[in-house]
Coordinates of C-alpha atoms in Angstrom, one line a residue:
M1 CA 10.6 7.5 21.5
D2 CA 10.5 6.8 17.7
R3 CA 7.2 5.6 16.2
N4 CA 7.2 2.3 14.4
R5 CA 7.7 3.1 10.7
G6 CA 7.2 -0.4 9.5
P7 CA 9.7 -2.9 8.2
V8 CA 13.0 -1.6 6.9
G9 CA 14.2 -3.1 3.6
P10 CA 17.5 -4.9 3.1
V11 CA 20.6 -2.9 2.1
S12 CA 22.0 -3.5 -1.4
L13 CA 25.7 -3.0 -2.1
F14 CA 26.7 -1.7 -5.5
P15 CA 30.4 -1.6 -6.5
E16 CA 31.7 1.7 -7.9
S17 CA 31.9 0.2 -11.4
D18 CA 28.1 -0.6 -11.3
Y19 CA 26.6 2.7 -10.5
R20 CA 26.8 6.3 -11.7
F21 CA 27.9 8.7 -10.3
G22 CA 30.0 8.5 -7.1
A23 CA 33.1 7.2 -5.5
G24 CA 33.5 4.0 -3.6
P25 CA 30.8 1.4 -3.1
L26 CA 27.2 2.5 -2.8
R27 CA 25.1 1.0 0.1
M28 CA 21.4 1.8 -0.2
R29 CA 17.9 0.5 0.7
V30 CA 16.3 0.5 -2.7
E31 CA 12.7 1.8 -2.7
R32 CA 12.1 2.2 -6.4
I33 CA 13.5 1.1 -9.7
D34 CA 12.3 2.7 -13.0
W35 CA 12.2 -0.5 -15.0
N36 CA 10.3 1.3 -17.8
R37 CA 13.2 3.6 -18.9
P38 CA 16.5 1.8 -19.2
V39 CA 19.5 4.1 -20.1
R40 CA 22.1 2.8 -22.5
Y41 CA 25.6 3.5 -21.2
D42 CA 28.9 1.6 -21.7
D43 CA 27.1 -0.9 -24.0
D44 CA 24.9 -2.0 -21.1
N45 CA 21.4 -1.2 -19.7
W46 CA 21.3 1.0 -16.6
Y47 CA 18.2 1.9 -14.5
E48 CA 17.4 4.8 -12.3
V49 CA 17.2 3.7 -8.7
D50 CA 15.7 5.7 -5.7
G51 CA 16.3 4.9 -2.1
V52 CA 18.1 5.7 1.1
E53 CA 21.9 5.7 1.2
V54 CA 23.3 4.1 4.4
T55 CA 26.8 3.8 5.9
A56 CA 28.7 0.5 6.4
D57 CA 27.4 0.4 10.0
G58 CA 23.7 1.0 8.9
R59 CA 23.3 4.7 9.7
E60 CA 21.1 6.6 7.2
I61 CA 22.9 9.3 5.1
G62 CA 19.8 10.4 3.2
R63 CA 17.8 10.1 0.0
R64 CA 19.7 9.1 -3.1
Q65 CA 19.2 8.5 -6.8
A66 CA 21.7 6.7 -8.9
L67 CA 22.0 4.9 -12.3
V68 CA 22.7 1.3 -11.6
R69 CA 23.9 -1.4 -14.0
A70 CA 21.2 -3.9 -14.9
R71 CA 23.2 -6.9 -13.8
S72 CA 23.5 -5.5 -10.3
L73 CA 19.8 -5.3 -10.0
S74 CA 19.0 -8.9 -11.1
A75 CA 18.5 -10.1 -7.6
L76 CA 16.1 -7.2 -6.8
R77 CA 13.8 -7.9 -9.8
R78 CA 11.8 -10.4 -7.8
N79 CA 11.4 -8.1 -4.8
V80 CA 10.6 -4.7 -6.3
R81 CA 7.4 -3.9 -8.2
P82 CA 7.7 -1.8 -11.4

């Protein structure tokens, strides 16, 4: 039996054009966003995001880091502490 690990965060879906680097959409439970160090890329701000990548049916693939375009993170700003 698995131990209760606490609440699981929602899964965010980032289109391929809004994250670096990978192919296809990225589904992940975001655990941390480095708001203090934006990266300038393609005339836009991007942020390093850490979390757990998941499949379309919710299975965990594993830990993942990605650069994600700022506009894709706007909904997460209210929910993630810097």
